[in-house]
Amino acid sequence: MGKYIAALDQGTTSSRAVIFDEKGAFVASHAIEFPQIYPKPGWVEHDPEQIYQSQVKALKMAVQKSGVNAKDILAVGVTNQRETTIVWEKATGKPVMNAIVWQCRRTAPLVERLKKDGLGNTIRDRTGLIPDAYFSGTKLQWILDTIDDARKRAENGELIFGTVDTYLVWRLTNGKAHVTDATNASRTMLFNIREQAWDDVLLRAMNIPKRMLPEVVDSSQIVGVIDKEILGVEIPIAAMAGDQHAALYGQGCFVPGMAKNTYGTGCFVLMNTGARPVNSRNNLVTTVAWRLDGKPTYALEGSVFVAGAAIQWLRDEMKMIETAAETNEIASSVPDNGGVYLVPAFTGLGAPHWDMYARGTIVGLTRGAGRAHVVRATLESIAYQSEDVLGAMINDSGIRMEMLRVDGGASNNDFLMQYQADILGANVMRPQVTETTALGAAMLAGRAAGLWDDGALKNIWQPEKCFKPQMPALEREKQLRQWKRAVEKAKSWAEE
Ligand code: ADP
């Protein structure tokens, strides 16, 4: 009879639950998709009831598949889509409207107003974020502005706010815990990451009653128990963390200079910068990586807009490939890129270039350039763009990058991972367990439940494959120079 940890991974399109054993090995999982609601162009909502029901069902199914007795589950960890905003009645649990999802752009005018009022730098300094409609603050402001009597009822203590972690824990504990962890709080644009407290100046600027906000707790801490109704036994909820933060932890990036990159549709890059928050000169986001025993660890975060999506483009629009996986072989069939560079700036360029008018470009075509070169250039572009973001992080922090740990669909591409190591001049490591988000939540929960100490936590992460840089430094510099020239060609193309 072993001991187990359950992770709830509440994502943007599906709710997943994963059971891990006492060694941190995967036992079983179940995922349930739920509907996306698009009331208007650019607006995105979720039904909180569907979030909750799908998450509970996923947990029950995962437990059933695992064959584990629920009373052997020591603890549950929660990880979640970040920034998505819910307001509900304290007395009944009834939301006043659907959840406003992180992707929703409806509050862009409210952000513009904050910037016009001169709050841009205040927001940057205090929250570590770049003022944007993604974050929860203006979404909450919008709900209070729009729903009848909402602000008054919030002031009276009738309505409360939470991101998805908060809402799930509130529901799972039957309304006993109204909490969020420091990582999720750091995505609200209302939380002072230096002081680790809700920021009164920002609350005033967005006209948000402090009373409706959850208590901010550590990422690894018992906050309550799952109601007995759900699995027949009470189980402690012992961790909460935003999905990217959980993934950084699940990748075992415990030391400053360790970074992870998730290669999905886009890339999500986070680097541990240790006990001090680093101000970015490259418009990267400063965030709480996790908070343990009251002590925050910070991270820099950046993203690549188009990564795996460029491979989908090769397949669906260019019809150059049939499957994403075959790009590995096609790219390896030529000795080099033949001087071809592809910049997939389909929606502009993010960090560190920041050019919304950039557009996709292929340069260096010659009579001998063929399909394999273009496929290879597309894969290489994912590595170059990731290097651009990591380079900015190294630049901002002055911290040497020790290694990159990788996950996400495109991290299965060996050519891409080798090229990433070559272009970074650093080791790229792919773990055995690629469910790093769920694993991170489980690790944080197992820590609080006393199952794993720091030594044990370090050993949970195991490499599947390590890619060591093989490209000579001179060649790397030449390739990076060529990439930068290609990026220059892509810039300022679109006219408005
Ligand atoms: P998301 O969570 O963003 O949907 P996933 O982590 O599931 O993404 O990864 C899917 C993305 O990775 C797709 O864009 C796909 O084109 C790309 N991808 C998947 N497998 C490979 C591969 N072997 N080589 C290159 N790209 C891949």
Short mmCIF file of C-alpha atoms and ligand atoms in Angstrom, two decimals:
data_model
loop_
_atom_site.label_atom_id
_atom_site.label_comp_id
_atom_site.label_asym_id
_atom_site.label_seq_id
_atom_site.Cartn_x
_atom_site.Cartn_y
_atom_site.Cartn_z
CA MET A 1 0.00 0.00 0.00
CA GLY A 2 1.84 3.09 -1.27
CA LYS A 3 1.33 6.77 -0.84
CA TYR A 4 0.16 9.00 -3.65
CA ILE A 5 -0.20 12.67 -4.58
CA ALA A 6 -2.88 14.03 -6.90
CA ALA A 7 -2.32 17.09 -9.07
CA LEU A 8 -5.18 19.13 -10.47
CA ASP A 9 -4.09 20.95 -13.63
CA GLN A 10 -6.86 23.35 -14.58
CA GLY A 11 -5.88 24.61 -18.05
CA THR A 12 -7.38 26.98 -20.59
CA THR A 13 -9.02 24.28 -22.71
CA SER A 14 -9.13 21.27 -20.41
CA SER A 15 -9.13 20.20 -16.77
CA ARG A 16 -6.64 17.43 -16.01
CA ALA A 17 -5.87 15.35 -12.97
CA VAL A 18 -2.71 13.30 -12.57
CA ILE A 19 -1.84 10.76 -9.89
CA PHE A 20 1.84 10.37 -8.91
CA ASP A 21 3.33 7.73 -6.63
CA GLU A 22 5.65 8.33 -3.67
CA LYS A 23 8.69 8.39 -5.99
CA GLY A 24 7.06 11.09 -8.11
CA ALA A 25 6.41 8.63 -10.95
CA PHE A 26 3.33 8.99 -13.13
CA VAL A 27 0.52 6.55 -12.28
CA ALA A 28 -2.59 7.72 -14.16
CA SER A 29 -4.27 10.80 -15.58
CA HIS A 30 -7.53 11.98 -17.01
CA ALA A 31 -8.42 15.14 -18.93
CA ILE A 32 -11.77 16.68 -19.79
CA GLU A 33 -12.24 19.50 -22.28
CA PHE A 34 -14.78 22.21 -21.57
CA PRO A 35 -16.40 24.88 -23.79
CA GLN A 36 -14.79 28.18 -24.74
CA ILE A 37 -17.27 31.05 -24.85
CA TYR A 38 -16.73 33.92 -27.32
CA PRO A 39 -19.43 36.56 -26.71
CA LYS A 40 -17.79 39.07 -29.12
CA PRO A 41 -14.62 39.19 -31.24
CA GLY A 42 -11.64 39.35 -28.89
CA TRP A 43 -13.71 38.39 -25.83
CA VAL A 44 -13.20 35.00 -24.11
CA GLU A 45 -15.14 33.53 -21.19
CA HIS A 46 -15.45 30.25 -19.28
CA ASP A 47 -18.37 29.03 -17.20
CA PRO A 48 -16.95 28.62 -13.65
CA GLU A 49 -19.38 25.76 -12.98
CA GLN A 50 -17.99 23.89 -16.00
CA ILE A 51 -14.44 24.56 -14.80
CA TYR A 52 -15.28 23.10 -11.41
CA GLN A 53 -17.35 20.14 -12.60
CA SER A 54 -14.82 19.09 -15.25
CA GLN A 55 -12.01 19.33 -12.70
CA VAL A 56 -13.83 17.20 -10.12
CA LYS A 57 -14.77 14.63 -12.75
CA ALA A 58 -11.17 14.50 -14.03
CA LEU A 59 -9.99 13.84 -10.47
CA LYS A 60 -12.52 11.07 -9.91
CA MET A 61 -11.66 9.45 -13.25
CA ALA A 62 -7.90 9.65 -12.66
CA VAL A 63 -8.30 8.04 -9.24
CA GLN A 64 -10.47 5.33 -10.78
CA LYS A 65 -7.97 4.66 -13.60
CA SER A 66 -5.06 4.52 -11.14
CA GLY A 67 -6.73 1.84 -9.03
CA VAL A 68 -5.51 3.76 -5.99
CA ASN A 69 -7.64 3.87 -2.86
CA ALA A 70 -8.53 7.53 -2.22
CA LYS A 71 -7.45 7.25 1.40
CA ASP A 72 -3.87 6.57 0.21
CA ILE A 73 -3.75 9.98 -1.48
CA LEU A 74 -1.77 12.09 0.96
CA ALA A 75 -2.35 15.47 -0.60
CA VAL A 76 -3.65 17.38 -3.60
CA GLY A 77 -1.80 20.16 -5.44
CA VAL A 78 -3.61 22.71 -7.60
CA THR A 79 -2.12 24.37 -10.66
CA ASN A 80 -4.08 26.51 -13.07
CA GLN A 81 -4.50 28.76 -16.07
CA ARG A 82 -3.39 32.13 -14.78
CA GLU A 83 -5.06 35.56 -14.59
CA THR A 84 -8.59 34.35 -15.43
CA THR A 85 -10.96 36.29 -13.20
CA ILE A 86 -14.07 35.18 -11.27
CA VAL A 87 -16.35 37.10 -8.88
CA TRP A 88 -18.92 35.17 -6.87
CA GLU A 89 -21.38 35.46 -3.98
CA LYS A 90 -19.84 34.51 -0.69
CA ALA A 91 -23.12 33.16 0.66
CA THR A 92 -24.12 30.94 -2.29
CA GLY A 93 -20.97 30.46 -4.41
CA LYS A 94 -22.90 31.77 -7.41
CA PRO A 95 -20.68 33.69 -9.88
CA VAL A 96 -22.02 37.11 -10.90
CA MET A 97 -21.00 36.37 -14.51
CA ASN A 98 -18.77 34.00 -16.47
CA ALA A 99 -15.03 33.94 -15.80
CA ILE A 100 -13.15 36.48 -17.93
CA VAL A 101 -10.32 34.45 -19.46
CA TRP A 102 -6.71 35.68 -19.59
CA GLN A 103 -6.88 35.90 -23.40
CA CYS A 104 -9.83 38.31 -23.32
CA ARG A 105 -9.01 41.79 -24.69
CA ARG A 106 -12.15 43.61 -23.47
CA THR A 107 -10.33 45.69 -20.88
CA ALA A 108 -7.67 47.12 -23.21
CA PRO A 109 -9.27 50.62 -22.88
CA LEU A 110 -9.05 50.39 -19.06
CA VAL A 111 -5.34 49.61 -19.35
CA GLU A 112 -4.88 52.57 -21.70
CA ARG A 113 -6.53 54.79 -19.09
CA LEU A 114 -4.19 53.54 -16.35
CA LYS A 115 -1.23 54.33 -18.58
CA LYS A 116 -2.62 57.77 -19.42
CA ASP A 117 -3.00 58.43 -15.70
CA GLY A 118 0.76 57.88 -15.42
CA LEU A 119 0.57 54.50 -13.66
CA GLY A 120 2.67 52.55 -16.17
CA ASN A 121 5.89 52.71 -14.21
CA THR A 122 4.13 52.21 -10.87
CA ILE A 123 2.62 48.99 -12.21
CA ARG A 124 6.00 47.85 -13.58
CA ASP A 125 7.85 48.57 -10.35
CA ARG A 126 5.33 47.12 -7.93
CA THR A 127 3.87 44.15 -9.79
CA GLY A 128 6.74 43.27 -12.15
CA LEU A 129 4.21 43.21 -15.00
CA ILE A 130 3.84 45.21 -18.18
CA PRO A 131 0.43 46.91 -17.97
CA ASP A 132 -1.85 44.71 -20.06
CA ALA A 133 -5.41 43.45 -20.31
CA TYR A 134 -4.13 39.87 -19.81
CA PHE A 135 -3.73 40.38 -16.10
CA SER A 136 -6.63 40.16 -13.67
CA GLY A 137 -6.75 43.73 -12.33
CA THR A 138 -8.69 45.46 -15.08
CA LYS A 139 -10.87 42.37 -15.61
CA LEU A 140 -11.99 42.65 -12.00
CA GLN A 141 -12.44 46.41 -12.41
CA TRP A 142 -14.62 45.76 -15.49
CA ILE A 143 -16.85 43.32 -13.60
CA LEU A 144 -17.31 45.80 -10.74
CA ASP A 145 -18.05 48.59 -13.25
CA THR A 146 -20.48 46.53 -15.30
CA ILE A 147 -22.54 44.25 -13.06
CA ASP A 148 -25.34 46.06 -11.17
CA ASP A 149 -24.45 46.89 -7.57
CA ALA A 150 -21.32 44.72 -7.77
CA ARG A 151 -18.94 47.27 -6.26
CA LYS A 152 -21.32 48.06 -3.40
CA ARG A 153 -21.88 44.38 -2.70
CA ALA A 154 -18.12 43.76 -2.76
CA GLU A 155 -17.62 46.58 -0.26
CA ASN A 156 -20.27 44.96 1.97
CA GLY A 157 -18.40 41.65 1.86
CA GLU A 158 -21.12 39.92 -0.19
CA LEU A 159 -19.00 39.36 -3.32
CA ILE A 160 -15.50 37.92 -3.42
CA PHE A 161 -12.84 37.65 -6.12
CA GLY A 162 -10.52 34.89 -7.14
CA THR A 163 -8.40 33.55 -9.97
CA VAL A 164 -9.06 29.92 -10.93
CA ASP A 165 -6.87 28.49 -8.14
CA THR A 166 -8.85 30.47 -5.58
CA TYR A 167 -12.22 29.53 -7.00
CA LEU A 168 -11.36 25.82 -7.20
CA VAL A 169 -10.01 25.70 -3.65
CA TRP A 170 -13.02 27.64 -2.38
CA ARG A 171 -15.36 25.13 -4.04
CA LEU A 172 -13.33 22.05 -3.09
CA THR A 173 -13.26 23.13 0.57
CA ASN A 174 -16.94 23.98 0.51
CA GLY A 175 -16.30 27.69 0.99
CA LYS A 176 -13.92 27.28 3.93
CA ALA A 177 -10.76 28.66 2.27
CA HIS A 178 -10.59 31.94 0.35
CA VAL A 179 -6.91 31.92 -0.58
CA THR A 180 -4.49 32.36 -3.47
CA ASP A 181 -0.77 31.67 -3.59
CA ALA A 182 1.91 34.26 -4.27
CA THR A 183 2.48 33.08 -7.87
CA ASN A 184 -1.14 33.54 -8.84
CA ALA A 185 -1.32 36.81 -6.91
CA SER A 186 1.69 38.03 -8.90
CA ARG A 187 -0.37 37.80 -12.11
CA THR A 188 -3.24 40.01 -10.93
CA MET A 189 -1.53 43.40 -11.44
CA LEU A 190 -2.78 44.16 -7.91
CA PHE A 191 0.00 42.48 -5.91
CA ASN A 192 3.21 44.13 -4.79
CA ILE A 193 5.79 41.40 -5.46
CA ARG A 194 8.48 43.09 -3.35
CA GLU A 195 6.32 43.59 -0.26
CA GLN A 196 4.30 40.41 -0.90
CA ALA A 197 1.05 42.24 -0.21
CA TRP A 198 -1.96 43.61 -2.09
CA ASP A 199 -1.02 47.08 -3.28
CA ASP A 200 -3.26 49.86 -1.96
CA VAL A 201 -2.24 52.37 -4.63
CA LEU A 202 -3.19 49.98 -7.44
CA LEU A 203 -6.39 48.90 -5.70
CA ARG A 204 -7.38 52.55 -5.49
CA ALA A 205 -6.45 53.19 -9.13
CA MET A 206 -8.73 50.34 -10.26
CA ASN A 207 -11.35 51.08 -7.59
CA ILE A 208 -11.25 47.57 -6.12
CA PRO A 209 -12.36 46.93 -2.51
CA LYS A 210 -9.57 45.13 -0.68
CA ARG A 211 -12.10 43.19 1.31
CA MET A 212 -13.03 41.02 -1.68
CA LEU A 213 -9.47 39.75 -2.27
CA PRO A 214 -8.25 36.33 -1.10
CA GLU A 215 -5.56 35.84 1.53
CA VAL A 216 -2.16 35.28 -0.10
CA VAL A 217 -0.43 32.09 1.04
CA ASP A 218 2.74 30.10 0.20
CA SER A 219 2.79 27.89 -2.88
CA SER A 220 3.45 24.83 -0.71
CA GLN A 221 1.21 24.89 2.33
CA ILE A 222 -1.90 23.09 3.56
CA VAL A 223 -4.83 25.45 3.02
CA GLY A 224 -7.77 23.14 3.74
CA VAL A 225 -9.20 19.74 2.92
CA ILE A 226 -11.20 18.49 -0.05
CA ASP A 227 -14.76 17.99 1.00
CA LYS A 228 -15.58 14.37 1.90
CA GLU A 229 -18.40 14.31 -0.65
CA ILE A 230 -15.91 14.33 -3.54
CA LEU A 231 -13.80 11.20 -2.99
CA GLY A 232 -15.32 9.78 0.18
CA VAL A 233 -12.39 10.96 2.33
CA GLU A 234 -11.00 14.34 3.28
CA ILE A 235 -7.66 15.04 1.55
CA PRO A 236 -5.47 18.06 2.34
CA ILE A 237 -4.97 20.64 -0.39
CA ALA A 238 -1.26 21.28 0.06
CA ALA A 239 -0.16 23.39 -2.91
CA MET A 240 -1.30 26.11 -5.29
CA ALA A 241 0.72 27.59 -8.17
CA GLY A 242 0.15 29.10 -11.60
CA ASP A 243 0.83 26.65 -14.43
CA GLN A 244 4.12 28.14 -15.68
CA HIS A 245 5.44 28.44 -12.12
CA ALA A 246 4.51 24.83 -11.35
CA ALA A 247 6.29 23.76 -14.55
CA LEU A 248 9.47 25.59 -13.50
CA TYR A 249 9.31 23.75 -10.16
CA GLY A 250 8.45 20.44 -11.83
CA GLN A 251 11.54 20.89 -14.01
CA GLY A 252 13.57 21.11 -10.82
CA CYS A 253 14.86 24.61 -11.65
CA PHE A 254 15.54 25.36 -7.99
CA VAL A 255 18.76 27.35 -8.46
CA PRO A 256 19.28 30.83 -9.99
CA GLY A 257 20.29 30.50 -13.63
CA MET A 258 18.20 27.39 -14.26
CA ALA A 259 15.54 27.91 -16.90
CA LYS A 260 12.77 25.98 -18.57
CA ASN A 261 11.23 26.35 -21.99
CA THR A 262 7.88 24.86 -22.97
CA TYR A 263 7.75 24.35 -26.75
CA GLY A 264 4.05 24.37 -27.61
CA THR A 265 2.06 26.52 -30.01
CA GLY A 266 4.23 29.32 -28.63
CA CYS A 267 7.13 29.06 -26.21
CA PHE A 268 6.94 29.88 -22.51
CA VAL A 269 10.35 30.63 -21.02
CA LEU A 270 11.02 31.14 -17.30
CA MET A 271 14.36 31.58 -15.57
CA ASN A 272 14.91 31.35 -11.82
CA THR A 273 16.62 34.57 -10.67
CA GLY A 274 16.73 33.74 -6.97
CA ALA A 275 15.72 35.81 -3.95
CA ARG A 276 15.67 39.19 -5.65
CA PRO A 277 13.27 40.41 -8.33
CA VAL A 278 15.12 41.50 -11.48
CA ASN A 279 13.90 44.56 -13.37
CA SER A 280 13.88 43.86 -17.08
CA ARG A 281 15.19 46.36 -19.60
CA ASN A 282 13.79 44.19 -22.39
CA ASN A 283 10.12 44.25 -21.39
CA LEU A 284 10.19 40.80 -19.88
CA VAL A 285 7.87 40.12 -16.98
CA THR A 286 9.17 39.76 -13.41
CA THR A 287 7.18 37.22 -11.48
CA VAL A 288 7.12 35.16 -8.28
CA ALA A 289 8.47 31.71 -9.19
CA TRP A 290 7.11 30.27 -5.93
CA ARG A 291 6.95 31.17 -2.26
CA LEU A 292 8.12 28.63 0.33
CA ASP A 293 8.11 29.18 4.10
CA GLY A 294 7.23 32.83 3.50
CA LYS A 295 10.28 33.39 1.25
CA PRO A 296 9.65 34.31 -2.38
CA THR A 297 11.86 33.09 -5.22
CA TYR A 298 11.59 35.22 -8.35
CA ALA A 299 11.73 34.49 -12.06
CA LEU A 300 11.89 36.33 -15.34
CA GLU A 301 9.28 35.28 -17.85
CA GLY A 302 9.11 35.75 -21.60
CA SER A 303 7.38 34.13 -24.50
CA VAL A 304 7.74 33.42 -28.18
CA PHE A 305 4.45 34.07 -29.98
CA VAL A 306 4.93 31.59 -32.84
CA ALA A 307 6.86 28.36 -32.24
CA GLY A 308 5.05 25.04 -32.86
CA ALA A 309 2.50 27.15 -34.73
CA ALA A 310 5.12 27.67 -37.45
CA ILE A 311 5.31 23.88 -37.85
CA GLN A 312 1.52 23.77 -38.13
CA TRP A 313 1.80 26.47 -40.79
CA LEU A 314 4.26 24.32 -42.77
CA ARG A 315 1.77 21.49 -42.58
CA ASP A 316 -1.59 23.23 -43.03
CA GLU A 317 -0.86 26.27 -45.18
CA MET A 318 2.35 25.43 -47.07
CA LYS A 319 1.57 21.67 -47.33
CA MET A 320 5.32 21.00 -47.12
CA ILE A 321 4.96 18.30 -44.47
CA GLU A 322 2.30 15.83 -43.41
CA THR A 323 3.13 15.55 -39.71
CA ALA A 324 4.99 17.78 -37.26
CA ALA A 325 7.21 14.87 -36.24
CA GLU A 326 8.66 14.29 -39.73
CA THR A 327 10.37 17.70 -39.62
CA ASN A 328 13.09 16.05 -37.51
CA GLU A 329 14.13 13.78 -40.38
CA ILE A 330 13.63 16.34 -43.14
CA ALA A 331 15.78 18.95 -41.35
CA SER A 332 18.50 16.38 -40.70
CA SER A 333 18.58 15.39 -44.38
CA VAL A 334 20.57 18.53 -45.29
CA PRO A 335 23.97 19.39 -43.78
CA ASP A 336 22.95 22.99 -42.97
CA ASN A 337 20.30 25.60 -43.65
CA GLY A 338 21.89 26.51 -46.99
CA GLY A 339 21.81 30.17 -45.98
CA VAL A 340 18.00 30.17 -45.61
CA TYR A 341 16.47 31.95 -42.58
CA LEU A 342 12.77 32.07 -41.80
CA VAL A 343 11.39 34.60 -39.32
CA PRO A 344 7.86 33.49 -38.35
CA ALA A 345 6.75 36.96 -37.26
CA PHE A 346 3.17 36.18 -38.27
CA THR A 347 1.76 38.41 -35.53
CA GLY A 348 4.72 40.71 -34.98
CA LEU A 349 7.77 40.11 -32.80
CA GLY A 350 7.91 39.94 -28.99
CA ALA A 351 10.85 40.14 -26.58
CA PRO A 352 13.43 41.46 -27.06
CA HIS A 353 12.53 42.97 -30.48
CA TRP A 354 9.02 44.28 -29.77
CA ASP A 355 7.84 45.16 -33.22
CA MET A 356 4.12 44.70 -33.79
CA TYR A 357 4.60 45.62 -37.46
CA ALA A 358 7.07 42.82 -38.21
CA ARG A 359 5.76 40.08 -40.48
CA GLY A 360 6.90 36.62 -41.57
CA THR A 361 9.93 36.59 -43.86
CA ILE A 362 12.14 34.06 -45.65
CA VAL A 363 15.56 35.36 -46.67
CA GLY A 364 18.62 33.85 -48.32
CA LEU A 365 16.83 31.84 -51.01
CA THR A 366 19.03 30.66 -53.87
CA ARG A 367 18.38 28.38 -56.84
CA GLY A 368 19.51 25.41 -54.76
CA ALA A 369 17.24 26.11 -51.77
CA GLY A 370 14.62 23.40 -51.34
CA ARG A 371 11.91 22.11 -49.09
CA ALA A 372 14.34 20.61 -46.59
CA HIS A 373 16.08 23.98 -46.16
CA VAL A 374 12.82 25.77 -45.51
CA VAL A 375 11.68 23.09 -43.05
CA ARG A 376 15.04 23.27 -41.33
CA ALA A 377 14.95 27.07 -41.23
CA THR A 378 11.50 26.88 -39.59
CA LEU A 379 12.76 24.59 -36.82
CA GLU A 380 15.87 26.72 -36.39
CA SER A 381 13.69 29.81 -35.99
CA ILE A 382 12.15 28.27 -32.85
CA ALA A 383 15.63 27.87 -31.38
CA TYR A 384 16.72 31.39 -32.39
CA GLN A 385 13.63 33.03 -30.95
CA SER A 386 14.10 31.12 -27.68
CA GLU A 387 17.73 32.22 -27.62
CA ASP A 388 16.59 35.82 -28.09
CA VAL A 389 14.38 35.58 -24.98
CA LEU A 390 16.95 33.70 -22.88
CA GLY A 391 19.65 36.12 -24.00
CA ALA A 392 17.50 39.01 -22.77
CA MET A 393 17.04 37.25 -19.42
CA ILE A 394 20.78 36.72 -19.02
CA ASN A 395 21.34 40.33 -19.99
CA ASP A 396 18.76 41.66 -17.53
CA SER A 397 19.82 39.52 -14.59
CA GLY A 398 23.56 39.24 -15.13
CA ILE A 399 23.09 35.59 -14.17
CA ARG A 400 24.83 32.89 -16.20
CA MET A 401 22.41 30.34 -17.55
CA GLU A 402 23.35 26.93 -16.21
CA MET A 403 21.13 24.80 -18.40
CA LEU A 404 17.81 24.73 -20.13
CA ARG A 405 15.18 22.14 -19.28
CA VAL A 406 12.52 21.53 -21.89
CA ASP A 407 8.99 20.21 -22.31
CA GLY A 408 5.96 20.67 -24.60
CA GLY A 409 5.08 18.97 -27.89
CA ALA A 410 7.97 20.27 -30.00
CA SER A 411 10.58 19.34 -27.36
CA ASN A 412 10.25 15.81 -28.75
CA ASN A 413 12.08 16.98 -31.86
CA ASP A 414 15.71 15.88 -31.43
CA PHE A 415 16.98 18.08 -34.25
CA LEU A 416 15.40 21.15 -32.65
CA MET A 417 16.76 20.31 -29.19
CA GLN A 418 20.29 19.74 -30.53
CA TYR A 419 20.12 22.98 -32.47
CA GLN A 420 18.87 24.77 -29.35
CA ALA A 421 21.87 23.50 -27.38
CA ASP A 422 24.22 24.56 -30.21
CA ILE A 423 22.77 28.05 -30.48
CA LEU A 424 22.66 28.60 -26.71
CA GLY A 425 26.04 27.06 -26.04
CA ALA A 426 24.42 25.39 -23.03
CA ASN A 427 23.08 21.94 -22.16
CA VAL A 428 19.46 21.28 -23.05
CA MET A 429 17.83 18.57 -20.96
CA ARG A 430 14.59 16.75 -21.63
CA PRO A 431 13.05 15.01 -18.60
CA GLN A 432 11.50 11.56 -18.32
CA VAL A 433 8.26 13.01 -16.99
CA THR A 434 7.15 15.66 -19.49
CA GLU A 435 3.95 16.43 -17.52
CA THR A 436 6.00 19.04 -15.70
CA THR A 437 3.10 21.32 -14.75
CA ALA A 438 1.21 18.59 -12.92
CA LEU A 439 4.44 17.18 -11.51
CA GLY A 440 5.39 20.60 -10.12
CA ALA A 441 2.03 20.92 -8.36
CA ALA A 442 2.45 17.40 -6.97
CA MET A 443 5.99 18.16 -5.79
CA LEU A 444 4.85 21.33 -4.00
CA ALA A 445 2.02 19.37 -2.38
CA GLY A 446 4.24 16.42 -1.42
CA ARG A 447 6.65 18.86 0.19
CA ALA A 448 3.95 20.42 2.37
CA ALA A 449 2.54 17.01 3.23
CA GLY A 450 5.94 15.90 4.52
CA LEU A 451 6.39 13.19 1.86
CA TRP A 452 9.48 14.75 0.24
CA ASP A 453 12.32 16.85 1.68
CA ASP A 454 14.61 19.02 -0.46
CA GLY A 455 16.92 16.10 -1.24
CA ALA A 456 14.07 13.88 -2.37
CA LEU A 457 12.58 16.70 -4.45
CA LYS A 458 15.87 17.12 -6.33
CA ASN A 459 15.88 13.44 -7.24
CA ILE A 460 12.37 13.37 -8.67
CA TRP A 461 13.50 15.14 -11.84
CA GLN A 462 15.34 12.65 -14.04
CA PRO A 463 16.76 13.30 -17.52
CA GLU A 464 15.52 11.35 -20.52
CA LYS A 465 18.09 12.92 -22.85
CA CYS A 466 20.76 15.62 -22.60
CA PHE A 467 21.74 17.62 -25.69
CA LYS A 468 25.25 19.07 -25.42
CA PRO A 469 26.41 21.97 -27.57
CA GLN A 470 28.56 20.75 -30.45
CA MET A 471 28.74 23.80 -32.70
CA PRO A 472 32.07 25.68 -32.63
CA ALA A 473 31.73 29.14 -31.03
CA LEU A 474 32.69 30.95 -34.24
CA GLU A 475 30.00 29.14 -36.19
CA ARG A 476 27.43 29.90 -33.50
CA GLU A 477 28.27 33.59 -33.61
CA LYS A 478 27.99 33.59 -37.38
CA GLN A 479 24.59 31.91 -37.32
CA LEU A 480 23.29 34.29 -34.65
CA ARG A 481 24.53 37.26 -36.67
CA GLN A 482 22.71 35.98 -39.74
CA TRP A 483 19.53 35.44 -37.71
CA LYS A 484 19.67 39.01 -36.40
CA ARG A 485 20.05 40.27 -39.97
CA ALA A 486 17.02 38.22 -41.01
CA VAL A 487 15.02 39.69 -38.11
CA GLU A 488 15.93 43.18 -39.30
CA LYS A 489 14.46 42.31 -42.71
CA ALA A 490 11.20 41.20 -41.08
CA LYS A 491 10.74 44.38 -39.01
CA SER A 492 8.39 47.28 -39.80
CA TRP A 493 6.74 45.49 -42.71
CA ALA A 494 3.03 45.89 -41.97
CA GLU A 495 1.54 49.33 -42.55
CA GLU A 496 -1.31 50.61 -40.48
P1 ADP B 1 -0.07 23.44 -26.87
O1 ADP B 1 -0.14 22.99 -25.43
O2 ADP B 1 0.37 24.84 -27.07
O3 ADP B 1 -1.26 23.06 -27.69
P2 ADP B 1 1.73 21.15 -27.29
O4 ADP B 1 2.70 21.14 -26.17
O5 ADP B 1 0.67 20.11 -27.34
O6 ADP B 1 1.15 22.60 -27.52
O7 ADP B 1 2.60 21.05 -28.64
C1 ADP B 1 1.99 21.12 -29.90
C2 ADP B 1 2.81 22.00 -30.84
O8 ADP B 1 4.10 21.44 -31.03
C3 ADP B 1 2.17 22.10 -32.20
O9 ADP B 1 2.27 23.46 -32.63
C4 ADP B 1 3.02 21.21 -33.10
O10 ADP B 1 3.15 21.77 -34.38
C5 ADP B 1 4.35 21.17 -32.39
N1 ADP B 1 4.98 19.84 -32.45
C6 ADP B 1 4.52 18.69 -31.92
N2 ADP B 1 5.36 17.68 -32.13
C7 ADP B 1 6.41 18.19 -32.82
C8 ADP B 1 7.62 17.66 -33.35
N3 ADP B 1 7.95 16.37 -33.20
N4 ADP B 1 8.46 18.51 -34.00
C9 ADP B 1 8.15 19.82 -34.15
N5 ADP B 1 7.02 20.37 -33.67
C10 ADP B 1 6.16 19.58 -33.02
#
